[in-house]
PDB file of C-alpha atoms in Angstrom:
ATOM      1  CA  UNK A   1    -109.844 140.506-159.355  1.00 38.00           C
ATOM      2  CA  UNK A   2    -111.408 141.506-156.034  1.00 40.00           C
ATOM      3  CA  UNK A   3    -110.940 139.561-153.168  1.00 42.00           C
ATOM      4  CA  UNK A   4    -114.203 138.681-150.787  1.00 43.00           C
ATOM      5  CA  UNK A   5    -113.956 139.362-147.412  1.00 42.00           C
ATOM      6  CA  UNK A   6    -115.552 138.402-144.470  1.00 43.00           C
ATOM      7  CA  UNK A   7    -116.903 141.438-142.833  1.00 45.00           C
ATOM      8  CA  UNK A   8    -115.268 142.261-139.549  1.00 50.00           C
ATOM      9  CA  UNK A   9    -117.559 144.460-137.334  1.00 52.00           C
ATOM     10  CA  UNK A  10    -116.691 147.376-136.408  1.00 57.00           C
ATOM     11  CA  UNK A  11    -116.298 149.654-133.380  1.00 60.00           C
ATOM     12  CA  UNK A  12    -119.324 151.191-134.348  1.00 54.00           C
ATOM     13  CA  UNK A  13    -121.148 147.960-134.208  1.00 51.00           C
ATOM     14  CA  UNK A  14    -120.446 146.988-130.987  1.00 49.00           C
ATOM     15  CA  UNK A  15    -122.682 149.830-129.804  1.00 48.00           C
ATOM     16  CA  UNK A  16    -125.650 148.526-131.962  1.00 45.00           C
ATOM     17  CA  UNK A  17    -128.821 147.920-130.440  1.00 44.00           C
ATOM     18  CA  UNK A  18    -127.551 149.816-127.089  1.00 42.00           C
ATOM     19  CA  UNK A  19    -131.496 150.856-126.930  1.00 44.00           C
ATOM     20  CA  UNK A  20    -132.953 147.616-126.623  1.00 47.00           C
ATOM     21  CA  UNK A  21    -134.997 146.870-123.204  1.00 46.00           C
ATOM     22  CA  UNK A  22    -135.323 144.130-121.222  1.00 46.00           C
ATOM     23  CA  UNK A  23    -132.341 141.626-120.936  1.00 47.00           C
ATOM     24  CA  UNK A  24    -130.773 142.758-124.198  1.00 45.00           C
ATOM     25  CA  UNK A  25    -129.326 145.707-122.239  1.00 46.00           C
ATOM     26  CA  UNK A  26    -127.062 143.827-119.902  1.00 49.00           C
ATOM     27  CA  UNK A  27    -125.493 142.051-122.972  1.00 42.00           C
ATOM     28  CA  UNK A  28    -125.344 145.278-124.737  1.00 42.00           C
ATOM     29  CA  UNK A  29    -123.437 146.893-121.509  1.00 46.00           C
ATOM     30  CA  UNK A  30    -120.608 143.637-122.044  1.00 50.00           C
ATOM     31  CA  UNK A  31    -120.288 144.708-125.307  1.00 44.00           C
ATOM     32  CA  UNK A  32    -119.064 148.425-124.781  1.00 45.00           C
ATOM     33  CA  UNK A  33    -116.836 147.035-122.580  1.00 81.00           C
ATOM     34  CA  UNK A  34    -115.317 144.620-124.623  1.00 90.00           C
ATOM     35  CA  UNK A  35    -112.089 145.671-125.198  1.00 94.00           C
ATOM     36  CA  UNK A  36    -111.227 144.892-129.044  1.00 96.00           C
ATOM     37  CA  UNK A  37    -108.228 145.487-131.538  1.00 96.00           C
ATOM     38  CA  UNK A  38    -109.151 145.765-135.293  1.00 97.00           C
ATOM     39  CA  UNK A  39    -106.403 145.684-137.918  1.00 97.00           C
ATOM     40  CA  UNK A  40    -106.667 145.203-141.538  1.00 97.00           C
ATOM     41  CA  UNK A  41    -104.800 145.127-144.653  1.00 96.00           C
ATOM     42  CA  UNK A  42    -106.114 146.136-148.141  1.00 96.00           C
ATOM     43  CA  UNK A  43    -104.037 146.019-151.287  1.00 96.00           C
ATOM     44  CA  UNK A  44    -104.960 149.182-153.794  1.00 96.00           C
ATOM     45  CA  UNK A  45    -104.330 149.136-157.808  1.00 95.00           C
ATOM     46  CA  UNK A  46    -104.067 153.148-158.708  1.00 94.00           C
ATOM     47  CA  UNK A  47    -103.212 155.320-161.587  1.00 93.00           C
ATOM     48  CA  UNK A  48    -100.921 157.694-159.728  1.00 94.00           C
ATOM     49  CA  UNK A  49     -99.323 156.594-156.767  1.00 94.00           C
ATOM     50  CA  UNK A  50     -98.374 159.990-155.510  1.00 94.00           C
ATOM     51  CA  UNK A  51    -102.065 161.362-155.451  1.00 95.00           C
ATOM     52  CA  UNK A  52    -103.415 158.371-153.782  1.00 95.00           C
ATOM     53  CA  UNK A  53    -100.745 158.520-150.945  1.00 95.00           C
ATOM     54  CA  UNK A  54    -101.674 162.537-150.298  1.00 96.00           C
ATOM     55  CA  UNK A  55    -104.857 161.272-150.456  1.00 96.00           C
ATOM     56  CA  UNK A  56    -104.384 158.431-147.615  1.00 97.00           C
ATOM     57  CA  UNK A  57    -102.520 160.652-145.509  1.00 96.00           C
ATOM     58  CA  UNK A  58    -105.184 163.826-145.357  1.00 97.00           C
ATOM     59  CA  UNK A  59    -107.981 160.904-144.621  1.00 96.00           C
ATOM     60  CA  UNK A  60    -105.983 159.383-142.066  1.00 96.00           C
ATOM     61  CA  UNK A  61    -105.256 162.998-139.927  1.00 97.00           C
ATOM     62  CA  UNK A  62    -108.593 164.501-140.885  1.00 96.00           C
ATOM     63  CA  UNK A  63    -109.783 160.976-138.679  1.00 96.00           C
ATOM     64  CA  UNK A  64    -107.501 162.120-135.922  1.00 96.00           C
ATOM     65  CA  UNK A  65    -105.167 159.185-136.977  1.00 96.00           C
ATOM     66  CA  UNK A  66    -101.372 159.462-138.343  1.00 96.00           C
ATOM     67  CA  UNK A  67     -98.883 157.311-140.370  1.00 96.00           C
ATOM     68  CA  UNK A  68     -97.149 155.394-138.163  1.00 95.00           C
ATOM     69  CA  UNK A  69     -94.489 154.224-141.311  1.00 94.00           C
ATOM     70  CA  UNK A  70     -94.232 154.091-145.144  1.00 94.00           C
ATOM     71  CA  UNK A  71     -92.416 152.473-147.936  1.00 94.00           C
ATOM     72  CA  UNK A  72     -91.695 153.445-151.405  1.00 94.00           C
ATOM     73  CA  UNK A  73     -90.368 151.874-154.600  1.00 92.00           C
ATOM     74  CA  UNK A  74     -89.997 153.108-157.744  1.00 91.00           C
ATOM     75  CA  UNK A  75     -89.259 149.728-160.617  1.00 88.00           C
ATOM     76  CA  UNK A  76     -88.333 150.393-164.023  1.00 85.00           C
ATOM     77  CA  UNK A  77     -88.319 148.152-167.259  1.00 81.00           C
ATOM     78  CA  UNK A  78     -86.959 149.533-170.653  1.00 76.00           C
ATOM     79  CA  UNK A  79     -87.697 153.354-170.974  1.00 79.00           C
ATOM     80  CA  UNK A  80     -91.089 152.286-168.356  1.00 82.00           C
ATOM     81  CA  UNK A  81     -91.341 153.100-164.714  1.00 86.00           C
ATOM     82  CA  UNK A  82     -94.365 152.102-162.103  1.00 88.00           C
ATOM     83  CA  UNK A  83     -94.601 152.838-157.928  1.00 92.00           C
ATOM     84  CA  UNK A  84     -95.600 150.702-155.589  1.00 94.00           C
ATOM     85  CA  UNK A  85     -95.601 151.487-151.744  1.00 94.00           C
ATOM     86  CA  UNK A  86     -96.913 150.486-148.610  1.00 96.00           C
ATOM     87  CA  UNK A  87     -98.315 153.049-145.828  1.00 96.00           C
ATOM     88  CA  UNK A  88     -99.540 151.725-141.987  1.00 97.00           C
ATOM     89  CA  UNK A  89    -102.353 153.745-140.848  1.00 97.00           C
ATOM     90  CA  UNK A  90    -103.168 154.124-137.324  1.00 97.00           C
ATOM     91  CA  UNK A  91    -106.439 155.752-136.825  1.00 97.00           C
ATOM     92  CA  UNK A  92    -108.944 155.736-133.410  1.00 97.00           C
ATOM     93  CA  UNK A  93    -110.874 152.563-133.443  1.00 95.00           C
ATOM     94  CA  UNK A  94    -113.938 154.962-133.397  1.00 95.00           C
ATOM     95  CA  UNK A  95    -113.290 155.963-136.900  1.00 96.00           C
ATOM     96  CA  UNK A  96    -112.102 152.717-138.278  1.00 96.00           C
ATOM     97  CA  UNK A  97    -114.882 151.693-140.467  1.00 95.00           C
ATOM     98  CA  UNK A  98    -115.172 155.185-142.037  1.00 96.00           C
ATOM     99  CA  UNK A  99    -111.215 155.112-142.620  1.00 96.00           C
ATOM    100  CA  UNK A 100    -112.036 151.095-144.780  1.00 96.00           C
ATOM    101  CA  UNK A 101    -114.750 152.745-146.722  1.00 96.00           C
ATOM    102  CA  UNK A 102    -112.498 156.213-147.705  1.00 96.00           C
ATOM    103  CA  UNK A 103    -109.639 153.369-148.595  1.00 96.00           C
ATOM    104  CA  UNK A 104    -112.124 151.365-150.452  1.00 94.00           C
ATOM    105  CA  UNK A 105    -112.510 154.839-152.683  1.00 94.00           C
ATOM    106  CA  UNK A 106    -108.920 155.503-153.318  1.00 94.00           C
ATOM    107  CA  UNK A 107    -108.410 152.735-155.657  1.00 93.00           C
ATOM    108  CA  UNK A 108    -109.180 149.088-157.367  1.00 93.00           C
ATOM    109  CA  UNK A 109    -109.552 147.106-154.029  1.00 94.00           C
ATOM    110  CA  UNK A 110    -107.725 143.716-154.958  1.00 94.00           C
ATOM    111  CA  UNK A 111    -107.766 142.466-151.776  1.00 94.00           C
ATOM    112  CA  UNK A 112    -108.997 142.951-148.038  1.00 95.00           C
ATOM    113  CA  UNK A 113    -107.876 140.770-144.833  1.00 95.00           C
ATOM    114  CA  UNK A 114    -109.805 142.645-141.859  1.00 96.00           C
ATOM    115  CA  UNK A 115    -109.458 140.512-138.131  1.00 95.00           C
ATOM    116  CA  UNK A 116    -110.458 141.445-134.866  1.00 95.00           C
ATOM    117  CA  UNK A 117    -109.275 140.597-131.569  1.00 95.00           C
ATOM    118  CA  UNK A 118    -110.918 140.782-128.406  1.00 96.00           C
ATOM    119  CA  UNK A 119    -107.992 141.485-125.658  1.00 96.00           C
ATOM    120  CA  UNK A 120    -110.486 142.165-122.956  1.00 95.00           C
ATOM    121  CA  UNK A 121    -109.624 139.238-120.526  1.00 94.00           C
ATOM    122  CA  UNK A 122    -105.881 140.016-120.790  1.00 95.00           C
ATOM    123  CA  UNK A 123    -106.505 143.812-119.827  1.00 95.00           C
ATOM    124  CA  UNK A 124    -108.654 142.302-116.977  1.00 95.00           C
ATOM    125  CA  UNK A 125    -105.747 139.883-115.884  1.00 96.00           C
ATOM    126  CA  UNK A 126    -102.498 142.286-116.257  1.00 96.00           C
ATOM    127  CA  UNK A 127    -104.797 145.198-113.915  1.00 96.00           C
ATOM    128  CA  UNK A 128    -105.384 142.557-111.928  1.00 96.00           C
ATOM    129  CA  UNK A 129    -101.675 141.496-111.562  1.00 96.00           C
ATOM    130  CA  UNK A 130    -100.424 145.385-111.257  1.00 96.00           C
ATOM    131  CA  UNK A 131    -102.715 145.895-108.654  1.00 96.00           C
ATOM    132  CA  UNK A 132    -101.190 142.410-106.674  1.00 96.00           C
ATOM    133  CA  UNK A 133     -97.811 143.914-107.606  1.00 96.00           C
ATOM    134  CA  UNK A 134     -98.287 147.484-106.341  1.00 96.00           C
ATOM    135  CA  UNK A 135    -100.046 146.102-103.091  1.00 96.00           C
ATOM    136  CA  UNK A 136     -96.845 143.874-103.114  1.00 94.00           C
ATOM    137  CA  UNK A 137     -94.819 147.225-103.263  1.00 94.00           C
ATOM    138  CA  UNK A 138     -96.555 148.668-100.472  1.00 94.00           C
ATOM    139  CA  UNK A 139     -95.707 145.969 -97.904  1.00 93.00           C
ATOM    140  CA  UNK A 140     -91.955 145.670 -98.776  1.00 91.00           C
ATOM    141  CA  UNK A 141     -91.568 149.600 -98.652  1.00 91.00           C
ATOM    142  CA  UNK A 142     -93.097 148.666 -94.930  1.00 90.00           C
ATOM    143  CA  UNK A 143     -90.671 146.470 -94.412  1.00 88.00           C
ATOM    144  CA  UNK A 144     -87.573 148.773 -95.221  1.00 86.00           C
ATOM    145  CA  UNK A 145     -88.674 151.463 -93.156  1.00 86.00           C
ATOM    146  CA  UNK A 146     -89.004 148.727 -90.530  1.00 86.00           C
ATOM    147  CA  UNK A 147     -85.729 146.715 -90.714  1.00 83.00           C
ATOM    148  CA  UNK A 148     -82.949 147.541 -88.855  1.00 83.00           C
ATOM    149  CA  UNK A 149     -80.729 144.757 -89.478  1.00 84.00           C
ATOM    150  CA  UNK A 150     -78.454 145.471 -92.529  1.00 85.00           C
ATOM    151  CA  UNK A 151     -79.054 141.599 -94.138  1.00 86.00           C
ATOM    152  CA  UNK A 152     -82.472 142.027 -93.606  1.00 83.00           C
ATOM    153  CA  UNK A 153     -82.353 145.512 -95.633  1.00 86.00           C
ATOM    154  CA  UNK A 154     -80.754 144.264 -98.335  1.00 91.00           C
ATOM    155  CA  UNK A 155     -82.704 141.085 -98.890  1.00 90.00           C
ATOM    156  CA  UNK A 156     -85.376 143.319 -99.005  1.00 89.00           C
ATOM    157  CA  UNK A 157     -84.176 145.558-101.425  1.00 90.00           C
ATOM    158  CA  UNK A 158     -84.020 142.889-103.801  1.00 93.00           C
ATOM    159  CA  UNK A 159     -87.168 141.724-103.435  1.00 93.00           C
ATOM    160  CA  UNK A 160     -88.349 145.192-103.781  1.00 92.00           C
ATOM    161  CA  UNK A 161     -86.426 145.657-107.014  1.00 94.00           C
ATOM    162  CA  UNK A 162     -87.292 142.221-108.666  1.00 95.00           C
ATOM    163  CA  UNK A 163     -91.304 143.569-107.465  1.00 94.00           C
ATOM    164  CA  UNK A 164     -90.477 146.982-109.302  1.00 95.00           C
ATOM    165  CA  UNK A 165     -89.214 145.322-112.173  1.00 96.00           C
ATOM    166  CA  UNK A 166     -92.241 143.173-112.808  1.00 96.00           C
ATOM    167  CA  UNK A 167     -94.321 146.204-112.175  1.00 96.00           C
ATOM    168  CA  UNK A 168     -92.526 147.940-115.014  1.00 96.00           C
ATOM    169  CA  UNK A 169     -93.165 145.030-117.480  1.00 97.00           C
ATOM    170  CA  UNK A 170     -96.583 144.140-116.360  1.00 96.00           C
ATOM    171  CA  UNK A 171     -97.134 147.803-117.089  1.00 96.00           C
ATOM    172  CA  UNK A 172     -95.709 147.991-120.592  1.00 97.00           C
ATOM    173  CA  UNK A 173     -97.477 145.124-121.642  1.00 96.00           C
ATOM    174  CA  UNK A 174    -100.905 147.011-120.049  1.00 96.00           C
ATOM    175  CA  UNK A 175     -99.973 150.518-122.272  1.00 96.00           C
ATOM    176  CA  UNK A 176     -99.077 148.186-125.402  1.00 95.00           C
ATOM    177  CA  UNK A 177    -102.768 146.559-125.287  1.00 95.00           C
ATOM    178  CA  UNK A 178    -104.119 149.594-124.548  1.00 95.00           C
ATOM    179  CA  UNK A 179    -102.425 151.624-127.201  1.00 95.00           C
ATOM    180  CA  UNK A 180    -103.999 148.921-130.044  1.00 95.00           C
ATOM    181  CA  UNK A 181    -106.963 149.048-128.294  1.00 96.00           C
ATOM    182  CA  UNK A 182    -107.134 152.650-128.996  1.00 96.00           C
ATOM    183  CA  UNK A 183    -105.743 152.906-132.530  1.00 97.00           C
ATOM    184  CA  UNK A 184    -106.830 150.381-135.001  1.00 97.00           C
ATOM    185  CA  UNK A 185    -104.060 149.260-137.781  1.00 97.00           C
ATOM    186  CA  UNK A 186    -104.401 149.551-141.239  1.00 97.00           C
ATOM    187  CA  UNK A 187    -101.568 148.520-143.851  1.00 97.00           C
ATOM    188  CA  UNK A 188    -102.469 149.872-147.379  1.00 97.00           C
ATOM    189  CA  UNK A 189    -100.240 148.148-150.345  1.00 96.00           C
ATOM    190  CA  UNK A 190    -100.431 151.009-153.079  1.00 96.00           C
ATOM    191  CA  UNK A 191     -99.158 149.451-156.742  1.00 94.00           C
ATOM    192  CA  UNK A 192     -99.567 151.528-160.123  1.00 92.00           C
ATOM    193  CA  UNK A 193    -100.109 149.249-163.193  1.00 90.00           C
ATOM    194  CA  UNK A 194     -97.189 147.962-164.646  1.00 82.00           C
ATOM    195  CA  UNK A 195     -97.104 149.477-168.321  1.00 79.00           C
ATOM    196  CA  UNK A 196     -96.528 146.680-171.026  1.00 68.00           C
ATOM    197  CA  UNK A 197     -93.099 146.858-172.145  1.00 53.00           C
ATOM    198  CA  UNK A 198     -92.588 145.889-175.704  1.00 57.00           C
ATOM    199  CA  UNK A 199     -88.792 144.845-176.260  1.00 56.00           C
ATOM    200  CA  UNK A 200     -87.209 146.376-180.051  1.00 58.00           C
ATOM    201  CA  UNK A 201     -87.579 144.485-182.343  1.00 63.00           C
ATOM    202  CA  UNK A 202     -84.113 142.714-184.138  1.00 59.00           C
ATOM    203  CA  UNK A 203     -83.830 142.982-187.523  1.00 58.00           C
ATOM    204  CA  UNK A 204     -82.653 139.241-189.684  1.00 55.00           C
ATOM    205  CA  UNK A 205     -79.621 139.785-191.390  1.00 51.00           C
ATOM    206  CA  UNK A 206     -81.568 139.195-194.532  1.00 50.00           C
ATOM    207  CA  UNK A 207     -83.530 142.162-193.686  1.00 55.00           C
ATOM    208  CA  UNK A 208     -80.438 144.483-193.516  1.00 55.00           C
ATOM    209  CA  UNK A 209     -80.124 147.196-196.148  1.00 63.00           C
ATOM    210  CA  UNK A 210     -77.398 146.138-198.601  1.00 60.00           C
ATOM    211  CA  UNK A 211     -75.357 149.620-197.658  1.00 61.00           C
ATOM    212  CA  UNK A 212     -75.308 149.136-193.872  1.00 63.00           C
ATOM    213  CA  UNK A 213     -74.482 145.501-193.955  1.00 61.00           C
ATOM    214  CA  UNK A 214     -71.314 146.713-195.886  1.00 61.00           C
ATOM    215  CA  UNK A 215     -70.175 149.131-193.541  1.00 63.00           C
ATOM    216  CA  UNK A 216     -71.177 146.749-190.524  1.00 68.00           C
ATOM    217  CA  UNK A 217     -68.719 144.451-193.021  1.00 71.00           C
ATOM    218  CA  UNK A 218     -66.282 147.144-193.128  1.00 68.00           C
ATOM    219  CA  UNK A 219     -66.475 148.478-189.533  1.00 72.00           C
ATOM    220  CA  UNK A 220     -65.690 144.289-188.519  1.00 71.00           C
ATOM    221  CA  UNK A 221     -62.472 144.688-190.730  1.00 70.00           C
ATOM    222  CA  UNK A 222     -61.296 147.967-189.218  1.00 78.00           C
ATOM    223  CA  UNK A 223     -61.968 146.331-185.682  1.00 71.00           C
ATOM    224  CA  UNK A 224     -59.778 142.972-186.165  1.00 74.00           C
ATOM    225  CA  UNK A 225     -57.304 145.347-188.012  1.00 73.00           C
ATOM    226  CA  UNK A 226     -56.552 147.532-184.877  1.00 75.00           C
ATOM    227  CA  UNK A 227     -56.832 144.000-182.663  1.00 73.00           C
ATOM    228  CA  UNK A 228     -53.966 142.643-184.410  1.00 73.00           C
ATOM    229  CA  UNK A 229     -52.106 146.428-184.350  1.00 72.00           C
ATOM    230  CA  UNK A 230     -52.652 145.763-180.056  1.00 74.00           C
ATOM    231  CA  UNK A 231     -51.516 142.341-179.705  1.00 73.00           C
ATOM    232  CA  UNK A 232     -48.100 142.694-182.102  1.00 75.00           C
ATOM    233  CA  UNK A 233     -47.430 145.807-179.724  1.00 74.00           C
ATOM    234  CA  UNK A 234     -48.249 143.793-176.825  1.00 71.00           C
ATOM    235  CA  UNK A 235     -46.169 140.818-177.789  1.00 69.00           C
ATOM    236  CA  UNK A 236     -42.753 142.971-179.379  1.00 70.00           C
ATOM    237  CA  UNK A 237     -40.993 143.076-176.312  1.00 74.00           C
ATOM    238  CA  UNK A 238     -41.471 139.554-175.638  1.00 71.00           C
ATOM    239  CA  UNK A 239     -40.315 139.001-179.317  1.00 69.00           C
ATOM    240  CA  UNK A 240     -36.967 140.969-178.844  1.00 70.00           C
ATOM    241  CA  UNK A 241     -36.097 139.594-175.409  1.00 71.00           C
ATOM    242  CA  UNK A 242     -35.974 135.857-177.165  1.00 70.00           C
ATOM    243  CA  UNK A 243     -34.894 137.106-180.396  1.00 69.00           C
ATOM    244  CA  UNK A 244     -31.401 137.704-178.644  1.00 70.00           C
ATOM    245  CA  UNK A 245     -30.274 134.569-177.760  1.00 73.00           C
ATOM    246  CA  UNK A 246     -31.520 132.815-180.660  1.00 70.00           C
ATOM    247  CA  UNK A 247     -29.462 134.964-183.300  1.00 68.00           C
ATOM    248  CA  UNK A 248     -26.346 134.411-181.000  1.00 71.00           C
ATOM    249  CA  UNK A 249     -27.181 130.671-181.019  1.00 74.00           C
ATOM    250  CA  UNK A 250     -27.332 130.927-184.740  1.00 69.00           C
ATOM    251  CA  UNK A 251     -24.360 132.816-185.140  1.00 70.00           C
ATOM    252  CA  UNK A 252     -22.852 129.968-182.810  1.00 70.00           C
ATOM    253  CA  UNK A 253     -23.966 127.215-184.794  1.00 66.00           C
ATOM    254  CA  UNK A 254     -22.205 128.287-187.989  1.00 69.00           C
ATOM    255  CA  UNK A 255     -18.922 129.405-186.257  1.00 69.00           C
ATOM    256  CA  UNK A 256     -18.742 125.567-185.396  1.00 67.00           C
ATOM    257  CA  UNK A 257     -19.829 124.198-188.684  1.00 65.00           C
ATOM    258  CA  UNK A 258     -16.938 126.097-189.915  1.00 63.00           C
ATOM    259  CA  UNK A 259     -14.575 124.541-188.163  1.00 63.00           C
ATOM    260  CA  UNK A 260     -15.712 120.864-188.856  1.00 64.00           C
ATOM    261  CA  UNK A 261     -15.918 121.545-192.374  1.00 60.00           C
ATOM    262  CA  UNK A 262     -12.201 123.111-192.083  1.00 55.00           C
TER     263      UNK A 262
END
């Protein structure tokens, strides 16, 4: 059963209606600018697993995209085997409604969970904070040049370095935005049909054959046979070691009946 979706625009739509006159075009200029991540996971029934992975993969670099991981497992029942797998696509958010509808043709879509999120005012506030940092930079590098006093030097070497630090992070934060920004996520789940496994089938004992219930009979006797054959081998030296004492307790006993009888 297919699951309904609510459509999620797309990078392409966001540039809808960019002809439009009048005050239509200011909106339309916030829009471009809007700076939005679109990820989305889709869960694929298909007849050969192998084919429809190739398949994923070609669509996904011919897009200018790549597969950023993958997973495969191969489950078994009985003599039956089926695949399933998971690949995460990362193609340019350009291309990311053409890469859903090439998906959507792999396979049986079972499900879809598309979202969008729009990032654009925490772009806007970590430039904003890189360029306060940086500026930040600036004046403490002033400083150092300036200082001649050796406390003064080092206190403002730390400052610098805590400033440098946060300038790192603030970056890395910037890049990872920017990075999603630029390359929407898609996870494909890729399962093959399990086959129906039919368990053999147990014959009644009523339904045996009269000829192989007698050598099942026979087979039982030969089995307890050579289980007795182990455990009197097993048990003989235990046997001997008390046999001992008890025939020279026996031999005792009679020596002094003997003698009370004498």
């Amino acid at each position: 059963m297919q699951a309904d979706a609510e459509a999620t625009p797309g990078p392409e739509d966001a540039d809808a209606g960019a002809g439009d006159d009048g005050g239509g075009a200011n909106v339309n200029a916030q829009v471009a600018e809007r700076q939005l991540i679109y990820e989305a996971t889709v869960e694929l029934r298909v007849d050969d697993y192998d084919a429809a992975r190739t398949t994923l993969t070609e669509m996904t670099r011919e897009r200018g995209g790549y597969v950023g991981s993958s997973r495969t497992e191969v489950r078994g029942e009985g003599n039956e085997t089926w695949t399933t797998g998971q690949l995460v696509l990362r193609v340019p958010s350009g291309n990311y409604s053409g890469a859903m509808d090439a998906i959507n043709e792999t396979g049986e879509v079972r499900s879809v969970d598309e979202s969008t999120q729009d990032v654009t005012s925490q772009i806007v506030d970590l430039e904003a904070r890189l360029e306060s940092l940086r500026a930040e930079r600036d004046r403490l590098r002033e400083l150092y040049e300036q200082a001649n006093d050796t406390e003064d030097v080092l206190a403002v070497q730390r400052e610098l370095s805590d400033v440098q630090t946060e300038i790192e992070r603030t970056e890395a934060r910037l890049q990872s935005l920017e990075r999603r920004v630029a390359y929407s996520t898609i996870t494909v789940e890729l399962r093959e049909p399990r086959p129906d496994y039919e368990p053999p089938e147990r014959t009644a004992w009523y339904e045996t054959p009269l000829t192989e219930a007698f050598l099942e009979s026979v087979n039982g006797v030969i089995v307890l046979g050579r289980g007795a054959v182990v455990l009197t081998a097993y048990a003989l030296p235990y046997l001997l070691v008390l046999a001992v004492p008890a025939v020279g307790l026996a031999l005792g006993y009679r020596r002094a009946r003997g003698r009370w009888r004498g």
